[in-house]
Every structure is written in C-alpha cells, then in structure tokens.
PDB file of C-alpha atoms in Angstrom:
ATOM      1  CA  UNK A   1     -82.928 205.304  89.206  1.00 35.00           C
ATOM      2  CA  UNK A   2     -80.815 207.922  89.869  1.00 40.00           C
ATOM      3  CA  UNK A   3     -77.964 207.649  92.548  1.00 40.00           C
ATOM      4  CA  UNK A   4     -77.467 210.515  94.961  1.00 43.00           C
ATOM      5  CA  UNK A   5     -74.320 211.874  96.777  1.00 50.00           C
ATOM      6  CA  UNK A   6     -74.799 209.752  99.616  1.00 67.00           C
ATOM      7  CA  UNK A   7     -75.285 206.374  97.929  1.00 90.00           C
ATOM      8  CA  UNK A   8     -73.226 203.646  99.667  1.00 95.00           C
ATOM      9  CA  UNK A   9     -71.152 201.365  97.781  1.00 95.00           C
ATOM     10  CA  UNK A  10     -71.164 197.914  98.412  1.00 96.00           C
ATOM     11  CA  UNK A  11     -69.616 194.420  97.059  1.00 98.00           C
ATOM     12  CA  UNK A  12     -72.057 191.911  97.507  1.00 98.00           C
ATOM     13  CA  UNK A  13     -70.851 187.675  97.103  1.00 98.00           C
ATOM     14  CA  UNK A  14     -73.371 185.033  95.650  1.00 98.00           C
ATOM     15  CA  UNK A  15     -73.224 181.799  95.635  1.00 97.00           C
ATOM     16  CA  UNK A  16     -75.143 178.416  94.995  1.00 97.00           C
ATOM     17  CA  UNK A  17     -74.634 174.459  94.758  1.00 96.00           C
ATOM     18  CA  UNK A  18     -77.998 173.452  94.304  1.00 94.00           C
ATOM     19  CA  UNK A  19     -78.860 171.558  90.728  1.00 93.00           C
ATOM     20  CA  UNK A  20     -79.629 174.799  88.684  1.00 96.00           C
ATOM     21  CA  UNK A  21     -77.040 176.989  90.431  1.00 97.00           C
ATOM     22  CA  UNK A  22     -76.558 178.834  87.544  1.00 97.00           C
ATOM     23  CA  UNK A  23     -79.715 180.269  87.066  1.00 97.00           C
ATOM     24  CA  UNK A  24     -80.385 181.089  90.746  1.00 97.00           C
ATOM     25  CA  UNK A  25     -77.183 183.328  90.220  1.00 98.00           C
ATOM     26  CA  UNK A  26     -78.503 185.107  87.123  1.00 98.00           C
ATOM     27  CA  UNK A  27     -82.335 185.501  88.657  1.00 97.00           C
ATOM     28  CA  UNK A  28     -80.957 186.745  91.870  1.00 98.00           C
ATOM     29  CA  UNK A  29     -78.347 189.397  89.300  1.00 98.00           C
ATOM     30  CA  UNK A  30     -82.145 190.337  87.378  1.00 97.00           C
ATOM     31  CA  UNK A  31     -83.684 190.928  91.003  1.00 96.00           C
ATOM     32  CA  UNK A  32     -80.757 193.110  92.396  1.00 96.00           C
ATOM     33  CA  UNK A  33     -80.887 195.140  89.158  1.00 95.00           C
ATOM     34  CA  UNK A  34     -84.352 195.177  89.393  1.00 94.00           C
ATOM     35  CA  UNK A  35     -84.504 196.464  92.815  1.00 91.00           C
ATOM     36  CA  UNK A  36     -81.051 198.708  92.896  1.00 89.00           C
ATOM     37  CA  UNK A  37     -80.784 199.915  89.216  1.00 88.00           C
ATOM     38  CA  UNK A  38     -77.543 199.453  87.276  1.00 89.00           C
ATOM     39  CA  UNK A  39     -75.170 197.062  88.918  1.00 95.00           C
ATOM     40  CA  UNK A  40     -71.546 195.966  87.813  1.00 96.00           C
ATOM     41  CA  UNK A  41     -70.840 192.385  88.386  1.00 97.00           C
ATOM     42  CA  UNK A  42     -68.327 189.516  87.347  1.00 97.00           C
ATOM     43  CA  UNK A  43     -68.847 186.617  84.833  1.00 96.00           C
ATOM     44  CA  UNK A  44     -70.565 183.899  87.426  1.00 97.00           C
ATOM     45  CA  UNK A  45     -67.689 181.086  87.810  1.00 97.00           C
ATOM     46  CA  UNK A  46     -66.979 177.867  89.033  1.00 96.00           C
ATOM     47  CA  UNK A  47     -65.324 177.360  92.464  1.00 95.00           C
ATOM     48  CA  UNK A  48     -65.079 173.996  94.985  1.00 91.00           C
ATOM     49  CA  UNK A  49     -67.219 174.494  98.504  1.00 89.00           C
ATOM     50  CA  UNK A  50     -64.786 175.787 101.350  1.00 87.00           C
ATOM     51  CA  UNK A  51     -65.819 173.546 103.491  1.00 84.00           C
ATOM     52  CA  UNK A  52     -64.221 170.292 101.411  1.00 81.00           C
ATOM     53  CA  UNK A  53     -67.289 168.199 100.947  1.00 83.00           C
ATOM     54  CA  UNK A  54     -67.205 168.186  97.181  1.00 81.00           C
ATOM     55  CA  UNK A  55     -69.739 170.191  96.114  1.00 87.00           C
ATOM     56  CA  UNK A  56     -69.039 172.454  93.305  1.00 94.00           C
ATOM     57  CA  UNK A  57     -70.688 176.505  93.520  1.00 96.00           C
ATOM     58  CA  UNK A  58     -71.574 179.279  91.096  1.00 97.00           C
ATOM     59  CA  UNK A  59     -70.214 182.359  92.029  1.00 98.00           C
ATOM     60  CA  UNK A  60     -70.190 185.882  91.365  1.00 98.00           C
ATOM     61  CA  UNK A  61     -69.304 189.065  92.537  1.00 98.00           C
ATOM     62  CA  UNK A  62     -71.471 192.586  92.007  1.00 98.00           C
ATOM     63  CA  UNK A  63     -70.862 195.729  92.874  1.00 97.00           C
ATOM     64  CA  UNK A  64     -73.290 197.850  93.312  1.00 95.00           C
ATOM     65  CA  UNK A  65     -74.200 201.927  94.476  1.00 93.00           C
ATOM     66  CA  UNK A  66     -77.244 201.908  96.987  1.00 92.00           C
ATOM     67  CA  UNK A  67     -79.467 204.337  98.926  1.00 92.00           C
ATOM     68  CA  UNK A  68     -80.525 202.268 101.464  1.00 93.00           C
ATOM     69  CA  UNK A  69     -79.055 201.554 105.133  1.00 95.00           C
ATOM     70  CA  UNK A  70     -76.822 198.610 105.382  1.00 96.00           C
ATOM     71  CA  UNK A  71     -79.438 197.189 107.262  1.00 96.00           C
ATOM     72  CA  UNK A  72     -82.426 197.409 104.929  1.00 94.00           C
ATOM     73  CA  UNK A  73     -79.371 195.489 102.345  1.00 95.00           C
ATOM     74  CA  UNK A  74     -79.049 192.839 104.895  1.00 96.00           C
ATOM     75  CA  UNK A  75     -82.793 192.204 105.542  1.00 96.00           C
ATOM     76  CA  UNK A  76     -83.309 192.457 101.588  1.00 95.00           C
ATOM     77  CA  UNK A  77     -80.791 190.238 100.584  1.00 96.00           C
ATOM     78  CA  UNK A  78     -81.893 187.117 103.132  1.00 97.00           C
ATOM     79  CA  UNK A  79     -85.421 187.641 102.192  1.00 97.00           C
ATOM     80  CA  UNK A  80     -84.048 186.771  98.182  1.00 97.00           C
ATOM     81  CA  UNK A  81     -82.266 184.099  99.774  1.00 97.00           C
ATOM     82  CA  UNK A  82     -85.535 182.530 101.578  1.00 97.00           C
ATOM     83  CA  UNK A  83     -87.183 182.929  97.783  1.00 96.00           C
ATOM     84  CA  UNK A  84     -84.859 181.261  96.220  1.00 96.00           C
ATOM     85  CA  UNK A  85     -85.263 178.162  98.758  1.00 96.00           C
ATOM     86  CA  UNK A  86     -82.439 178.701 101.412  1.00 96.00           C
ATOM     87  CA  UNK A  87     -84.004 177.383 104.772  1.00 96.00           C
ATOM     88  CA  UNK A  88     -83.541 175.054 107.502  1.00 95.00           C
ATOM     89  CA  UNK A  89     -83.994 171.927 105.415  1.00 95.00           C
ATOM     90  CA  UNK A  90     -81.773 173.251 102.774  1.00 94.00           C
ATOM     91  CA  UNK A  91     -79.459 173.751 105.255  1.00 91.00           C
ATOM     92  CA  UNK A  92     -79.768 170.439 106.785  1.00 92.00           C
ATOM     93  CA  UNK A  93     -79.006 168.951 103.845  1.00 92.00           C
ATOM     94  CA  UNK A  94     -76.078 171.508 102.898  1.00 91.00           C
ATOM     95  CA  UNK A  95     -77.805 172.540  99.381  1.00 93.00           C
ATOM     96  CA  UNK A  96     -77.102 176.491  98.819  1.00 95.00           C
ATOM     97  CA  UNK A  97     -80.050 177.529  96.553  1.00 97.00           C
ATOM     98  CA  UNK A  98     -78.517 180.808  97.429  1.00 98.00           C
ATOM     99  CA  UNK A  99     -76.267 182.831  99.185  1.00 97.00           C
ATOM    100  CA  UNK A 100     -75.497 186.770  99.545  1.00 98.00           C
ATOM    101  CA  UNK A 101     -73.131 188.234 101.591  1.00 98.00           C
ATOM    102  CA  UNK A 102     -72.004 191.690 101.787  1.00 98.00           C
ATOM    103  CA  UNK A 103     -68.615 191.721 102.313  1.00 98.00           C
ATOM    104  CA  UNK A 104     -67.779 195.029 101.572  1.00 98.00           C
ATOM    105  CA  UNK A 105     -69.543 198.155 102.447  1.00 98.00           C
ATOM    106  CA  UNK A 106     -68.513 202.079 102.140  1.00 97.00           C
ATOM    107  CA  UNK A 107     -65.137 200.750 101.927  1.00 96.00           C
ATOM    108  CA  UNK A 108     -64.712 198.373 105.008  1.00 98.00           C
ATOM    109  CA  UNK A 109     -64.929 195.275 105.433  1.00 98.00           C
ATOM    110  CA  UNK A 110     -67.403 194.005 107.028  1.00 98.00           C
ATOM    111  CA  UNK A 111     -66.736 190.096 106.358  1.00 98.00           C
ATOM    112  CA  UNK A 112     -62.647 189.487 106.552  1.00 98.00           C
ATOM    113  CA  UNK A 113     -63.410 185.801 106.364  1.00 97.00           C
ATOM    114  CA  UNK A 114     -66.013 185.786 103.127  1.00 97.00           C
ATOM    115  CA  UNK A 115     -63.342 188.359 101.649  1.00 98.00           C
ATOM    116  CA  UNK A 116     -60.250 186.475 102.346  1.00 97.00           C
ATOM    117  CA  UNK A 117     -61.508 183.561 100.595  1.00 96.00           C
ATOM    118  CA  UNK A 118     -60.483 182.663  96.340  1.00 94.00           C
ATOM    119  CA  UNK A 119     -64.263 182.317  95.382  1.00 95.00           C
ATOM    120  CA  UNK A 120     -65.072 186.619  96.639  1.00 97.00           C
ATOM    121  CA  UNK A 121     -61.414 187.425  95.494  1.00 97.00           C
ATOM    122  CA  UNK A 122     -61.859 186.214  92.485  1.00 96.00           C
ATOM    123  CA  UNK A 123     -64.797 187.851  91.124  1.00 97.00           C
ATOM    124  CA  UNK A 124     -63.404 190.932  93.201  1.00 97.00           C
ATOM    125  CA  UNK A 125     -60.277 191.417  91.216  1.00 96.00           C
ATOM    126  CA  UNK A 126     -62.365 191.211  87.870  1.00 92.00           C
ATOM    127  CA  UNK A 127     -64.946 193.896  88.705  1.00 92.00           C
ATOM    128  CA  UNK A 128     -61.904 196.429  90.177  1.00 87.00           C
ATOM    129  CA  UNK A 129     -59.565 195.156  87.167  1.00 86.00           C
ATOM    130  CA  UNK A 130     -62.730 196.480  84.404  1.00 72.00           C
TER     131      UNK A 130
END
C-alpha cells in the first residue's frame, strides 16, 4: 500500500515476558506489516523488566509510516494486545503476552517515560543508526 503525503510517522515499542515472548513479538511484527504495509523495525532483544521483579522481556522497536489518526493506532494496537492475551488476569499475575506503545508520533513525544527508558532507546538508536 502506497503511502501518501500526509502519512504520519510513528515509533511504536513492543514488548513481552510471557513463556513464548519471542514469537508474540514476531506475530505482532507479521500483523503490523500486515495491516500498515512495509515497516522498519530492530532485531527483537533481550532486556530485564523496569520494574525489578526479575522477569526478562523481548523487545523491539518499529518504525513505521501510517494513514490513520493517532487514535485509530491507539485503539488498533490494544485490540492486538487483547489477542495476544493481555487482560486483567494477565495483568494480575504481571505476565506481558504483549505490549505496544507509541512513543513517538509525527515527531513528538508522546511517552517521555516509555522513551527515556534503555529497552525503547535501544531498539531506537538501531532503526535511526540503519
């Protein structure tokens, strides 16, 4: 699909801790291509959970060009989450099937705290170092 003039661009963070958090990262990089067309994103990586309780995350960073509101992106991207089994009992339990954020849209930045964190910066500076 082509991209038109007005496309927004927008640096999405996933993330996961559950069992097979690898492959939740690479289904949820087939959906968003799927859904958005071409996408740039960085190898998925290793990082420890923020919060200090051990658990060890997949992450990745993707970069992407998109028609659609920032809202439609927003709705889109929880509704992959709930798919992917992120809900209250996941939650509960502090199991991250999945997790996408947009951090950065049209240039700003809409989450300082996701963006001032090593496990965004780190697949950040890969994508804008390509």
């Amino acid at each position: 699909m082509a991209k038109s003039e007005s496309a927004h661009r927008c640096y999405l963070s996933l993330g996961s801790n559950c069992a097979m958090r690898k492959r939740k990262i690479e289904e949820a990089l087939q959906e968003l291509e799927s859904r958005f067309g071409e996408i740039n994103y960085s190898d998925i990586y290793d990082t420890d959970s923020v919060s200090g309780d051990g658990s060890c995350y997949k992450n990745c960073v993707v970069e992407c060009s998109l028609n659609e509101p920032y809202e439609v992106i927003l709705r889109e991207t929880k509704e992959m989450e709930a798919r992917a089994g992120r809900d209250r009992e996941s939650r509960r339990r502090g199991v991250v099937p999945l997790d996408i954020d947009v951090v950065i849209w049209d240039g700003e930045i809409v989450r300082p705290k996701d963006y001032s964190y090593e496990y965004f910066q780190q697949g950040y500076r890969k994508l804008r170092d390509k």
